[in-house]
XYZ file of C-alpha atoms in Angstrom:
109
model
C 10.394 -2.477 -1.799
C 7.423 -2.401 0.480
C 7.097 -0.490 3.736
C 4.810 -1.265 6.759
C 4.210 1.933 8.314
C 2.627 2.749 11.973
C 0.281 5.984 12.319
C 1.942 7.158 16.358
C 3.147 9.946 18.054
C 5.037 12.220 16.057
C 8.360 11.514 18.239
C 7.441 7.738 17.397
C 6.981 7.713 13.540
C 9.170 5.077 11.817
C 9.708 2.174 9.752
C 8.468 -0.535 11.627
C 8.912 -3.369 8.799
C 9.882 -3.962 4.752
C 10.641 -6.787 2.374
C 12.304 -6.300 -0.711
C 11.295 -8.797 -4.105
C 12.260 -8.022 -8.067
C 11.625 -9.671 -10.961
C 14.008 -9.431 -13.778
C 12.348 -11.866 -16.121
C 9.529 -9.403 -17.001
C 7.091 -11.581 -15.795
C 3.912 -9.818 -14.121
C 4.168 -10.879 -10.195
C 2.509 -7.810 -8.561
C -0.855 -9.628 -7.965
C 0.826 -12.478 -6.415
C 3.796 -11.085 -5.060
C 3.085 -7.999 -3.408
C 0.229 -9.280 -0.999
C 3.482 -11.581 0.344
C 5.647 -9.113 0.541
C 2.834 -6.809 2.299
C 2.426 -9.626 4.608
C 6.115 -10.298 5.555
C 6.595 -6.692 5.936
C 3.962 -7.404 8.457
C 4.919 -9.721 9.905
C 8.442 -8.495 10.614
C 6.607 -5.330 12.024
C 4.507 -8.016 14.650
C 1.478 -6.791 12.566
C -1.286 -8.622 10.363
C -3.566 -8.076 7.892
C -6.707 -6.824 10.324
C -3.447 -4.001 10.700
C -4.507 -2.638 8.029
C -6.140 1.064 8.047
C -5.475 2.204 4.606
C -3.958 -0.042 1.754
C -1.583 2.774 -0.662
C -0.203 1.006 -3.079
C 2.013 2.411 -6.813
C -1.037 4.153 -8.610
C 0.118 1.886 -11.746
C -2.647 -0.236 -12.274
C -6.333 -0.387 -10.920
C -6.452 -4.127 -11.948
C -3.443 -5.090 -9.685
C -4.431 -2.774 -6.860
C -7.534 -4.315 -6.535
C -6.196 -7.690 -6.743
C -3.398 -7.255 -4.199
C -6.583 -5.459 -2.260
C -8.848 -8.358 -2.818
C -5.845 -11.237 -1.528
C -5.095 -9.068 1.499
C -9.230 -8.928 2.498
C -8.772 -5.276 2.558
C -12.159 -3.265 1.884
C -12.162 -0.897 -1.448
C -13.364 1.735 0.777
C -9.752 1.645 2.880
C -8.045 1.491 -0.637
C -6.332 4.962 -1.297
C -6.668 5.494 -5.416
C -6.069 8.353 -7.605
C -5.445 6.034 -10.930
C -8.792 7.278 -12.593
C -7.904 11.025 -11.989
C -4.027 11.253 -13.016
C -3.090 7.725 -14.556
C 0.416 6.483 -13.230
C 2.601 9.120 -11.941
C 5.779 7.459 -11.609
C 7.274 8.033 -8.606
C 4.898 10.540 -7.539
C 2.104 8.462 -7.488
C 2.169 7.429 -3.592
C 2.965 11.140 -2.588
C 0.167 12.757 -4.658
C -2.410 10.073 -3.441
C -1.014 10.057 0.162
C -1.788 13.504 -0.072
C -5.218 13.883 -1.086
C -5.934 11.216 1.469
C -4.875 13.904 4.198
C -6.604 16.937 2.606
C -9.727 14.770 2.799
C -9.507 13.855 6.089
C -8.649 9.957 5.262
C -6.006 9.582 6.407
C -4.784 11.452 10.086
C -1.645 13.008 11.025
């Protein structure tokens, strides 16, 4: 599942949009899949891509973070990464990065 979240007030902070895709054949989609699913997320959220302030995506693979990064036009300097200090982190991946983004003043309350 991916999430399209809004940086507002605290009394405001939601989900604004998702879109949910699998693939049980074992086939890698993530290159060509997620940027879709980012974008219908999107989409459903009345957003775009120029949306965009920080692209956080599963800290599984540099090569598909930087190609989902590279089909949404998103910068690598508003890519959020940790892969290169930790490797994947499971689940924890997107909370540990999400969190050195705030400690470093990336990313704003």
């Amino acid at each position: 599942m991916l999430s399209c979240f809004c940086a507002c007030d605290s009394e405001e902070d939601s989900l604004f949009g998702f879109d949910l895709h699998s693939d049980g054949d074992g086939n890698r989609f993530a290159v060509s899949v997620v940027p879709q699913t980012i974008e219908a997320s999107l989409a459903k959220a009345g957003l775009d891509r120029s949306d965009i302030d920080w692209l956080l995506l599963h800290q599984a693979n540099q090569r598909i973070i930087d190609g989902v990064a590279t089909r949404l036009e998103v910068p690598k300097d508003r890519v959020i990464t940790n892969l290169a200090n930790y490797g994947n982190t499971s689940a924890a991946s997107i909370p540990l990065a999400l969190d050195e983004a705030g400690k470093s003043n990336k990313v704003k309350p």
